[in-house]
PDB file of C-alpha atoms and ligand atoms in Angstrom:
ATOM      1  CA  UNK A   1     -19.919   1.543  26.150  1.00 86.00           C
ATOM      2  CA  UNK A   2     -17.389   1.839  23.366  1.00 94.00           C
ATOM      3  CA  UNK A   3     -14.140   0.582  23.450  1.00 97.00           C
ATOM      4  CA  UNK A   4     -12.738   3.981  23.205  1.00 98.00           C
ATOM      5  CA  UNK A   5     -14.581   6.918  23.914  1.00 98.00           C
ATOM      6  CA  UNK A   6     -13.767  10.520  24.010  1.00 98.00           C
ATOM      7  CA  UNK A   7     -16.566  12.463  25.637  1.00 98.00           C
ATOM      8  CA  UNK A   8     -16.907  16.542  25.225  1.00 98.00           C
ATOM      9  CA  UNK A   9     -12.827  16.524  25.864  1.00 98.00           C
ATOM     10  CA  UNK A  10     -11.364  20.067  25.657  1.00 98.00           C
ATOM     11  CA  UNK A  11      -7.253  20.486  26.262  1.00 98.00           C
ATOM     12  CA  UNK A  12      -5.963  23.841  26.487  1.00 98.00           C
ATOM     13  CA  UNK A  13      -2.254  24.808  27.011  1.00 97.00           C
ATOM     14  CA  UNK A  14      -1.128  27.885  28.360  1.00 95.00           C
ATOM     15  CA  UNK A  15       2.222  29.337  27.347  1.00 94.00           C
ATOM     16  CA  UNK A  16       3.263  32.467  28.925  1.00 95.00           C
ATOM     17  CA  UNK A  17      -0.223  34.659  28.550  1.00 95.00           C
ATOM     18  CA  UNK A  18      -1.328  32.649  25.610  1.00 95.00           C
ATOM     19  CA  UNK A  19      -3.917  30.041  25.595  1.00 95.00           C
ATOM     20  CA  UNK A  20      -4.551  27.754  23.076  1.00 96.00           C
ATOM     21  CA  UNK A  21      -7.365  25.546  22.656  1.00 97.00           C
ATOM     22  CA  UNK A  22      -5.673  22.421  21.214  1.00 98.00           C
ATOM     23  CA  UNK A  23      -8.865  20.114  21.206  1.00 98.00           C
ATOM     24  CA  UNK A  24     -12.395  21.685  21.846  1.00 98.00           C
ATOM     25  CA  UNK A  25     -15.354  19.471  22.902  1.00 98.00           C
ATOM     26  CA  UNK A  26     -14.170  16.427  20.873  1.00 98.00           C
ATOM     27  CA  UNK A  27     -16.159  13.507  21.277  1.00 98.00           C
ATOM     28  CA  UNK A  28     -16.025   9.958  19.338  1.00 98.00           C
ATOM     29  CA  UNK A  29     -16.077   6.493  19.460  1.00 98.00           C
ATOM     30  CA  UNK A  30     -14.003   3.624  18.526  1.00 98.00           C
ATOM     31  CA  UNK A  31     -14.694  -0.290  18.527  1.00 98.00           C
ATOM     32  CA  UNK A  32     -12.451  -3.172  19.941  1.00 97.00           C
ATOM     33  CA  UNK A  33     -10.261  -4.271  16.930  1.00 97.00           C
ATOM     34  CA  UNK A  34     -11.435  -1.002  14.814  1.00 98.00           C
ATOM     35  CA  UNK A  35      -8.545   0.588  12.490  1.00 98.00           C
ATOM     36  CA  UNK A  36      -9.092   4.586  12.760  1.00 98.00           C
ATOM     37  CA  UNK A  37      -7.255   7.008  10.426  1.00 98.00           C
ATOM     38  CA  UNK A  38      -7.277  10.560  11.909  1.00 98.00           C
ATOM     39  CA  UNK A  39      -7.056  13.427   9.396  1.00 98.00           C
ATOM     40  CA  UNK A  40      -6.867  17.149   9.500  1.00 97.00           C
ATOM     41  CA  UNK A  41      -4.832  20.174   9.002  1.00 96.00           C
ATOM     42  CA  UNK A  42      -1.440  21.107  10.879  1.00 96.00           C
ATOM     43  CA  UNK A  43      -2.364  22.426  14.274  1.00 96.00           C
ATOM     44  CA  UNK A  44      -5.735  20.828  14.148  1.00 97.00           C
ATOM     45  CA  UNK A  45      -5.393  18.873  17.720  1.00 98.00           C
ATOM     46  CA  UNK A  46      -4.475  15.237  15.942  1.00 98.00           C
ATOM     47  CA  UNK A  47      -1.499  14.604  18.230  1.00 97.00           C
ATOM     48  CA  UNK A  48      -3.124  15.954  21.426  1.00 98.00           C
ATOM     49  CA  UNK A  49      -5.541  13.856  20.845  1.00 98.00           C
ATOM     50  CA  UNK A  50      -3.451  10.606  20.486  1.00 98.00           C
ATOM     51  CA  UNK A  51      -0.894  11.675  23.076  1.00 98.00           C
ATOM     52  CA  UNK A  52      -4.215  11.910  25.684  1.00 98.00           C
ATOM     53  CA  UNK A  53      -5.476   8.457  24.934  1.00 98.00           C
ATOM     54  CA  UNK A  54      -1.744   7.237  25.235  1.00 98.00           C
ATOM     55  CA  UNK A  55      -1.874   8.516  28.845  1.00 97.00           C
ATOM     56  CA  UNK A  56       1.074  11.306  27.886  1.00 96.00           C
ATOM     57  CA  UNK A  57      -0.999  13.931  28.642  1.00 96.00           C
ATOM     58  CA  UNK A  58      -3.705  15.212  30.359  1.00 95.00           C
ATOM     59  CA  UNK A  59      -7.424  16.622  29.416  1.00 97.00           C
ATOM     60  CA  UNK A  60      -8.938  19.894  30.937  1.00 98.00           C
ATOM     61  CA  UNK A  61     -12.145  18.599  30.692  1.00 98.00           C
ATOM     62  CA  UNK A  62     -14.226  16.124  29.489  1.00 98.00           C
ATOM     63  CA  UNK A  63     -14.120  12.099  29.836  1.00 98.00           C
ATOM     64  CA  UNK A  64     -12.026   9.658  28.182  1.00 98.00           C
ATOM     65  CA  UNK A  65     -12.609   6.116  28.150  1.00 98.00           C
ATOM     66  CA  UNK A  66     -10.023   3.279  27.204  1.00 98.00           C
ATOM     67  CA  UNK A  67     -10.636  -0.307  27.496  1.00 95.00           C
ATOM     68  CA  UNK A  68     -13.214   0.147  30.313  1.00 92.00           C
ATOM     69  CA  UNK A  69     -10.945   2.429  32.192  1.00 97.00           C
ATOM     70  CA  UNK A  70     -11.766   6.378  32.800  1.00 98.00           C
ATOM     71  CA  UNK A  71      -8.251   7.590  32.111  1.00 98.00           C
ATOM     72  CA  UNK A  72      -9.401  10.888  32.587  1.00 98.00           C
ATOM     73  CA  UNK A  73      -9.450  10.491  35.864  1.00 97.00           C
ATOM     74  CA  UNK A  74      -6.171   8.524  36.485  1.00 97.00           C
ATOM     75  CA  UNK A  75      -3.364  10.130  38.794  1.00 96.00           C
ATOM     76  CA  UNK A  76       0.330   9.966  37.496  1.00 95.00           C
ATOM     77  CA  UNK A  77       1.051   6.701  38.929  1.00 96.00           C
ATOM     78  CA  UNK A  78      -2.067   5.001  37.098  1.00 97.00           C
ATOM     79  CA  UNK A  79      -1.400   6.591  33.835  1.00 97.00           C
ATOM     80  CA  UNK A  80       2.320   5.261  33.895  1.00 95.00           C
ATOM     81  CA  UNK A  81       1.041   1.689  34.264  1.00 94.00           C
ATOM     82  CA  UNK A  82      -1.457   2.242  31.816  1.00 96.00           C
ATOM     83  CA  UNK A  83       0.878   3.431  29.478  1.00 95.00           C
ATOM     84  CA  UNK A  84       3.051   0.654  30.268  1.00 91.00           C
ATOM     85  CA  UNK A  85       0.757  -2.231  30.117  1.00 91.00           C
ATOM     86  CA  UNK A  86      -1.885  -1.098  27.687  1.00 95.00           C
ATOM     87  CA  UNK A  87      -0.214   1.466  25.007  1.00 96.00           C
ATOM     88  CA  UNK A  88       2.188   0.795  21.738  1.00 95.00           C
ATOM     89  CA  UNK A  89       3.416   3.898  20.142  1.00 96.00           C
ATOM     90  CA  UNK A  90       4.775   4.508  16.884  1.00 96.00           C
ATOM     91  CA  UNK A  91       6.477   7.786  15.962  1.00 93.00           C
ATOM     92  CA  UNK A  92       7.005   9.618  13.101  1.00 92.00           C
ATOM     93  CA  UNK A  93      10.666   9.765  13.756  1.00 92.00           C
ATOM     94  CA  UNK A  94      10.703   6.295  15.214  1.00 94.00           C
ATOM     95  CA  UNK A  95      12.461   7.196  18.832  1.00 95.00           C
ATOM     96  CA  UNK A  96      14.558   3.795  18.705  1.00 97.00           C
ATOM     97  CA  UNK A  97      17.499   3.895  21.500  1.00 97.00           C
ATOM     98  CA  UNK A  98      20.310   4.424  19.041  1.00 97.00           C
ATOM     99  CA  UNK A  99      22.688   2.513  21.465  1.00 98.00           C
ATOM    100  CA  UNK A 100      20.884  -0.599  21.869  1.00 98.00           C
ATOM    101  CA  UNK A 101      20.579  -3.297  18.837  1.00 98.00           C
ATOM    102  CA  UNK A 102      17.306  -4.034  16.932  1.00 98.00           C
ATOM    103  CA  UNK A 103      16.790  -7.203  19.383  1.00 97.00           C
ATOM    104  CA  UNK A 104      17.713  -5.049  22.469  1.00 97.00           C
ATOM    105  CA  UNK A 105      15.323  -2.240  21.749  1.00 97.00           C
ATOM    106  CA  UNK A 106      12.717  -4.983  21.746  1.00 96.00           C
ATOM    107  CA  UNK A 107      13.959  -6.854  24.885  1.00 95.00           C
ATOM    108  CA  UNK A 108      13.625  -3.432  26.767  1.00 94.00           C
ATOM    109  CA  UNK A 109       9.880  -2.876  25.401  1.00 93.00           C
ATOM    110  CA  UNK A 110       9.025  -6.319  26.563  1.00 92.00           C
ATOM    111  CA  UNK A 111      10.822  -6.219  30.046  1.00 90.00           C
ATOM    112  CA  UNK A 112       8.611  -4.035  31.114  1.00 76.00           C
ATOM    113  CA  UNK A 113       4.869  -5.984  30.782  1.00 78.00           C
ATOM    114  CA  UNK A 114       4.071  -9.272  31.933  1.00 76.00           C
ATOM    115  CA  UNK A 115       2.881 -10.793  28.668  1.00 75.00           C
ATOM    116  CA  UNK A 116       5.920 -12.070  26.711  1.00 76.00           C
ATOM    117  CA  UNK A 117       5.860 -12.171  23.413  1.00 84.00           C
ATOM    118  CA  UNK A 118       8.216 -14.388  20.782  1.00 92.00           C
ATOM    119  CA  UNK A 119      10.728 -11.407  19.896  1.00 96.00           C
ATOM    120  CA  UNK A 120      12.198 -13.395  17.220  1.00 96.00           C
ATOM    121  CA  UNK A 121       8.864 -14.279  15.811  1.00 92.00           C
ATOM    122  CA  UNK A 122       7.822 -10.916  15.684  1.00 92.00           C
ATOM    123  CA  UNK A 123      10.852  -9.810  13.935  1.00 95.00           C
ATOM    124  CA  UNK A 124      10.419 -12.417  11.433  1.00 93.00           C
ATOM    125  CA  UNK A 125       6.834 -10.555  11.094  1.00 89.00           C
ATOM    126  CA  UNK A 126       8.236  -7.488  10.173  1.00 91.00           C
ATOM    127  CA  UNK A 127      10.788  -8.930   7.857  1.00 92.00           C
ATOM    128  CA  UNK A 128      13.871  -8.077   9.780  1.00 95.00           C
ATOM    129  CA  UNK A 129      15.401 -11.058  11.703  1.00 96.00           C
ATOM    130  CA  UNK A 130      18.357 -10.659   9.587  1.00 97.00           C
ATOM    131  CA  UNK A 131      19.045  -7.270  11.352  1.00 98.00           C
ATOM    132  CA  UNK A 132      18.072  -8.000  14.629  1.00 97.00           C
ATOM    133  CA  UNK A 133      22.072  -7.549  15.791  1.00 98.00           C
ATOM    134  CA  UNK A 134      22.144  -4.007  13.615  1.00 98.00           C
ATOM    135  CA  UNK A 135      21.804  -0.788  15.290  1.00 98.00           C
ATOM    136  CA  UNK A 136      19.253   1.527  14.394  1.00 98.00           C
ATOM    137  CA  UNK A 137      22.017   3.921  12.228  1.00 97.00           C
ATOM    138  CA  UNK A 138      22.512   0.698  10.310  1.00 98.00           C
ATOM    139  CA  UNK A 139      19.270   0.353   8.842  1.00 97.00           C
ATOM    140  CA  UNK A 140      16.886   2.330   6.461  1.00 96.00           C
ATOM    141  CA  UNK A 141      14.120   4.791   7.463  1.00 95.00           C
ATOM    142  CA  UNK A 142      11.388   2.059   6.609  1.00 94.00           C
ATOM    143  CA  UNK A 143      13.238  -0.579   8.645  1.00 95.00           C
ATOM    144  CA  UNK A 144      13.549   1.706  11.794  1.00 96.00           C
ATOM    145  CA  UNK A 145       9.926   2.276  11.614  1.00 94.00           C
ATOM    146  CA  UNK A 146       9.023  -1.439  10.814  1.00 95.00           C
ATOM    147  CA  UNK A 147      11.443  -2.071  14.325  1.00 96.00           C
ATOM    148  CA  UNK A 148       9.491   0.606  16.262  1.00 96.00           C
ATOM    149  CA  UNK A 149       5.977  -0.955  15.100  1.00 95.00           C
ATOM    150  CA  UNK A 150       7.864  -4.690  16.333  1.00 94.00           C
ATOM    151  CA  UNK A 151       8.882  -2.559  19.522  1.00 95.00           C
ATOM    152  CA  UNK A 152       5.420  -1.697  20.348  1.00 94.00           C
ATOM    153  CA  UNK A 153       4.052  -4.779  19.397  1.00 92.00           C
ATOM    154  CA  UNK A 154       6.434  -6.582  22.152  1.00 92.00           C
ATOM    155  CA  UNK A 155       4.215  -5.217  24.776  1.00 89.00           C
ATOM    156  CA  UNK A 156       1.251  -6.691  23.484  1.00 90.00           C
ATOM    157  CA  UNK A 157      -0.463  -3.663  23.852  1.00 93.00           C
ATOM    158  CA  UNK A 158      -4.323  -3.506  24.020  1.00 93.00           C
ATOM    159  CA  UNK A 159      -4.041  -0.197  21.856  1.00 97.00           C
ATOM    160  CA  UNK A 160      -1.716   0.965  18.936  1.00 97.00           C
ATOM    161  CA  UNK A 161      -0.992   4.442  18.518  1.00 98.00           C
ATOM    162  CA  UNK A 162       0.429   5.609  15.316  1.00 97.00           C
ATOM    163  CA  UNK A 163       1.321   9.380  14.940  1.00 97.00           C
ATOM    164  CA  UNK A 164       2.410  10.259  11.378  1.00 95.00           C
ATOM    165  CA  UNK A 165       4.155   6.702  10.967  1.00 95.00           C
ATOM    166  CA  UNK A 166       4.772   7.238   7.161  1.00 94.00           C
ATOM    167  CA  UNK A 167       5.606  11.186   7.539  1.00 92.00           C
ATOM    168  CA  UNK A 168       9.469  10.323   7.200  1.00 90.00           C
ATOM    169  CA  UNK A 169       9.469   7.593   4.602  1.00 91.00           C
ATOM    170  CA  UNK A 170       9.431   7.474   0.950  1.00 91.00           C
ATOM    171  CA  UNK A 171       6.353   5.756  -1.202  1.00 94.00           C
ATOM    172  CA  UNK A 172       7.513   2.021  -1.046  1.00 92.00           C
ATOM    173  CA  UNK A 173       8.712   2.067   2.842  1.00 91.00           C
ATOM    174  CA  UNK A 174       5.446   4.015   3.386  1.00 93.00           C
ATOM    175  CA  UNK A 175       3.175   1.124   1.675  1.00 94.00           C
ATOM    176  CA  UNK A 176       5.262  -1.502   3.417  1.00 92.00           C
ATOM    177  CA  UNK A 177       4.950  -0.171   7.010  1.00 92.00           C
ATOM    178  CA  UNK A 178       1.058   0.603   6.331  1.00 96.00           C
ATOM    179  CA  UNK A 179       0.975  -2.873   4.958  1.00 95.00           C
ATOM    180  CA  UNK A 180       2.318  -4.028   8.429  1.00 93.00           C
ATOM    181  CA  UNK A 181       0.095  -1.736  10.427  1.00 95.00           C
ATOM    182  CA  UNK A 182      -2.981  -3.638   8.074  1.00 97.00           C
ATOM    183  CA  UNK A 183      -1.672  -6.895   8.881  1.00 94.00           C
ATOM    184  CA  UNK A 184      -1.302  -6.338  12.631  1.00 92.00           C
ATOM    185  CA  UNK A 185      -4.470  -5.326  13.101  1.00 96.00           C
ATOM    186  CA  UNK A 186      -6.027  -8.158  11.346  1.00 94.00           C
ATOM    187  CA  UNK A 187      -3.920 -10.821  13.135  1.00 90.00           C
ATOM    188  CA  UNK A 188      -3.799  -9.634  16.356  1.00 88.00           C
ATOM    189  CA  UNK A 189      -6.801  -7.691  16.244  1.00 94.00           C
ATOM    190  CA  UNK A 190      -4.983  -4.563  18.384  1.00 95.00           C
ATOM    191  CA  UNK A 191      -7.167  -1.779  18.084  1.00 97.00           C
ATOM    192  CA  UNK A 192      -5.467   0.882  16.368  1.00 98.00           C
ATOM    193  CA  UNK A 193      -5.399   4.412  15.407  1.00 98.00           C
ATOM    194  CA  UNK A 194      -3.255   6.191  12.947  1.00 98.00           C
ATOM    195  CA  UNK A 195      -2.639  10.066  12.207  1.00 98.00           C
ATOM    196  CA  UNK A 196      -2.074  10.905   8.734  1.00 95.00           C
ATOM    197  CA  UNK A 197      -1.836  13.762   6.371  1.00 92.00           C
ATOM    198  CA  UNK A 198      -2.350  11.235   3.236  1.00 92.00           C
ATOM    199  CA  UNK A 199      -6.384  11.149   2.420  1.00 93.00           C
ATOM    200  CA  UNK A 200      -5.556   8.590  -0.045  1.00 94.00           C
ATOM    201  CA  UNK A 201      -4.561   5.946   2.595  1.00 96.00           C
ATOM    202  CA  UNK A 202      -7.987   6.123   4.520  1.00 97.00           C
ATOM    203  CA  UNK A 203     -10.072   3.689   2.848  1.00 97.00           C
ATOM    204  CA  UNK A 204      -7.909   1.315   4.403  1.00 98.00           C
ATOM    205  CA  UNK A 205      -9.118   1.931   7.707  1.00 98.00           C
ATOM    206  CA  UNK A 206     -12.801   0.990   9.184  1.00 98.00           C
ATOM    207  CA  UNK A 207     -13.269   4.542  10.442  1.00 98.00           C
ATOM    208  CA  UNK A 208     -12.203   8.096   9.214  1.00 98.00           C
ATOM    209  CA  UNK A 209     -12.021  10.819  11.882  1.00 98.00           C
ATOM    210  CA  UNK A 210     -11.379  14.468  10.543  1.00 98.00           C
ATOM    211  CA  UNK A 211     -10.169  17.097  12.688  1.00 98.00           C
ATOM    212  CA  UNK A 212     -10.392  20.737  12.128  1.00 98.00           C
ATOM    213  CA  UNK A 213      -9.268  23.773  14.543  1.00 97.00           C
ATOM    214  CA  UNK A 214      -9.705  21.220  17.541  1.00 98.00           C
ATOM    215  CA  UNK A 215     -12.815  20.075  16.803  1.00 98.00           C
ATOM    216  CA  UNK A 216     -13.921  16.769  14.821  1.00 98.00           C
ATOM    217  CA  UNK A 217     -15.691  17.901  11.668  1.00 98.00           C
ATOM    218  CA  UNK A 218     -17.118  14.410  10.504  1.00 98.00           C
ATOM    219  CA  UNK A 219     -16.876  10.599  11.642  1.00 98.00           C
ATOM    220  CA  UNK A 220     -17.144   8.309   8.525  1.00 98.00           C
ATOM    221  CA  UNK A 221     -17.758   4.534   8.766  1.00 97.00           C
ATOM    222  CA  UNK A 222     -15.980   3.154   6.312  1.00 97.00           C
ATOM    223  CA  UNK A 223     -18.023   0.212   4.454  1.00 94.00           C
ATOM    224  CA  UNK A 224     -15.764  -0.584   1.650  1.00 93.00           C
ATOM    225  CA  UNK A 225     -12.546  -1.240   3.081  1.00 95.00           C
ATOM    226  CA  UNK A 226      -9.989  -1.161   0.542  1.00 96.00           C
ATOM    227  CA  UNK A 227      -6.554  -3.163   1.299  1.00 96.00           C
ATOM    228  CA  UNK A 228      -3.580  -0.959   1.308  1.00 96.00           C
ATOM    229  CA  UNK A 229      -1.939  -2.992  -1.477  1.00 95.00           C
ATOM    230  CA  UNK A 230      -4.517  -1.822  -3.850  1.00 95.00           C
ATOM    231  CA  UNK A 231      -4.229   1.693  -2.477  1.00 94.00           C
ATOM    232  CA  UNK A 232      -2.270   4.018  -5.125  1.00 92.00           C
ATOM    233  CA  UNK A 233      -0.958   7.582  -4.250  1.00 91.00           C
TER     234      UNK A 233
HETATM  235  N1  ATP B   1       2.403  20.794  24.419  1.00 86.53           N
HETATM  236  C1  ATP B   1       2.427  22.044  24.126  1.00 86.53           C
HETATM  237  N2  ATP B   1       2.197  23.299  24.579  1.00 86.53           N
HETATM  238  C2  ATP B   1       1.468  24.251  24.114  1.00 86.53           C
HETATM  239  N3  ATP B   1       0.995  24.446  22.800  1.00 86.53           N
HETATM  240  C3  ATP B   1       0.732  23.050  22.487  1.00 86.53           C
HETATM  241  C4  ATP B   1       1.497  21.942  23.015  1.00 86.53           C
HETATM  242  N4  ATP B   1       1.028  20.799  22.018  1.00 86.53           N
HETATM  243  C5  ATP B   1      -0.016  21.473  21.167  1.00 86.53           C
HETATM  244  N5  ATP B   1      -0.352  22.630  21.083  1.00 86.53           N
HETATM  245  C6  ATP B   1      -0.528  23.303  20.380  1.00 86.53           C
HETATM  246  O1  ATP B   1      -2.080  22.682  20.028  1.00 86.53           O
HETATM  247  C7  ATP B   1      -2.548  23.028  18.791  1.00 86.53           C
HETATM  248  C8  ATP B   1      -2.710  21.196  18.269  1.00 86.53           C
HETATM  249  O2  ATP B   1      -1.464  20.812  18.092  1.00 86.53           O
HETATM  250  P1  ATP B   1      -1.344  19.290  17.951  1.00 86.53           P
HETATM  251  O3  ATP B   1       0.116  19.160  17.969  1.00 86.53           O
HETATM  252  O4  ATP B   1      -2.300  18.379  18.475  1.00 86.53           O
HETATM  253  O5  ATP B   1      -1.673  19.369  16.077  1.00 86.53           O
HETATM  254  P2  ATP B   1      -1.605  18.360  15.021  1.00 86.53           P
HETATM  255  O6  ATP B   1      -2.917  18.189  14.236  1.00 86.53           O
HETATM  256  O7  ATP B   1      -0.981  17.127  15.262  1.00 86.53           O
HETATM  257  O8  ATP B   1      -0.885  18.886  13.995  1.00 86.53           O
HETATM  258  P3  ATP B   1       0.176  18.569  12.852  1.00 86.53           P
HETATM  259  O9  ATP B   1      -0.068  17.926  11.623  1.00 86.53           O
HETATM  260  O10 ATP B   1       1.331  19.691  12.417  1.00 86.53           O
HETATM  261  O11 ATP B   1       1.244  17.486  13.844  1.00 86.53           O
HETATM  262  C9  ATP B   1      -1.548  23.535  18.059  1.00 86.53           C
HETATM  263  O12 ATP B   1      -1.784  25.021  18.112  1.00 86.53           O
HETATM  264  C10 ATP B   1      -0.126  23.746  18.879  1.00 86.53           C
HETATM  265  O13 ATP B   1       0.568  24.824  18.636  1.00 86.53           O
HETATM  266 MG1   MG B   2       1.071  16.076  15.199  1.00 86.53          MG
END
């Protein structure tokens, strides 16, 4: 069994009379420690897939395995503890708590899990130890995203899920954030999945999963991994 497995997963949303098949019979596997990119047009089901894997949404049918757990069978209570103990989520618009400082944002995330990380060291790693007493509004977008990655890692997650983490950033900040994700995948070996609209960055991942109209159209193992430092777009 793979570390992460989607087996014939369907998700249908109903709003009023309208049914949307957000994902339609999706299957793929991800090994422990892999860095995976998910690409595909807008509306193709990428976020739906990541939200299901992050325990924030449930499936209509099919099976989802994460870290030896069949999360597609979990009730709400089990999903809460799964999210708390296993998932680090990085959003496009950072979602930091505005009235808490950088360090307080990290402390809040870390306080909810068993394993304790050295938060000063973590902030140093993302290059923001000198801004630990700043509020999010006192940081640039790129800095806020680096804090949100540190916050996700503060929980020592088994899965790091990033939904368009550079979608709101300029070129240099995007590169820094992706470099950070690349390094944390290497250092901590945390299985990492990144949704991106930018196909040019996919060579830095181990595996590329392409979505189209709710379906997986290709899964490619990347044999010639290129560091984000050596990629230009
Ligand atoms: N909570 C929801 N309720 C109803 N429909 C939804 C919901 N979430 C997603 N959808 C629909 O499911 C489909 C897939 O959406 P999803 O957000 O997964 O796409 P995406 O690939 O992440 O797109 P984007 O690149 O624009 O973020 C879309 O048609 C969307 O409108
Ligand atoms: Mg999306």
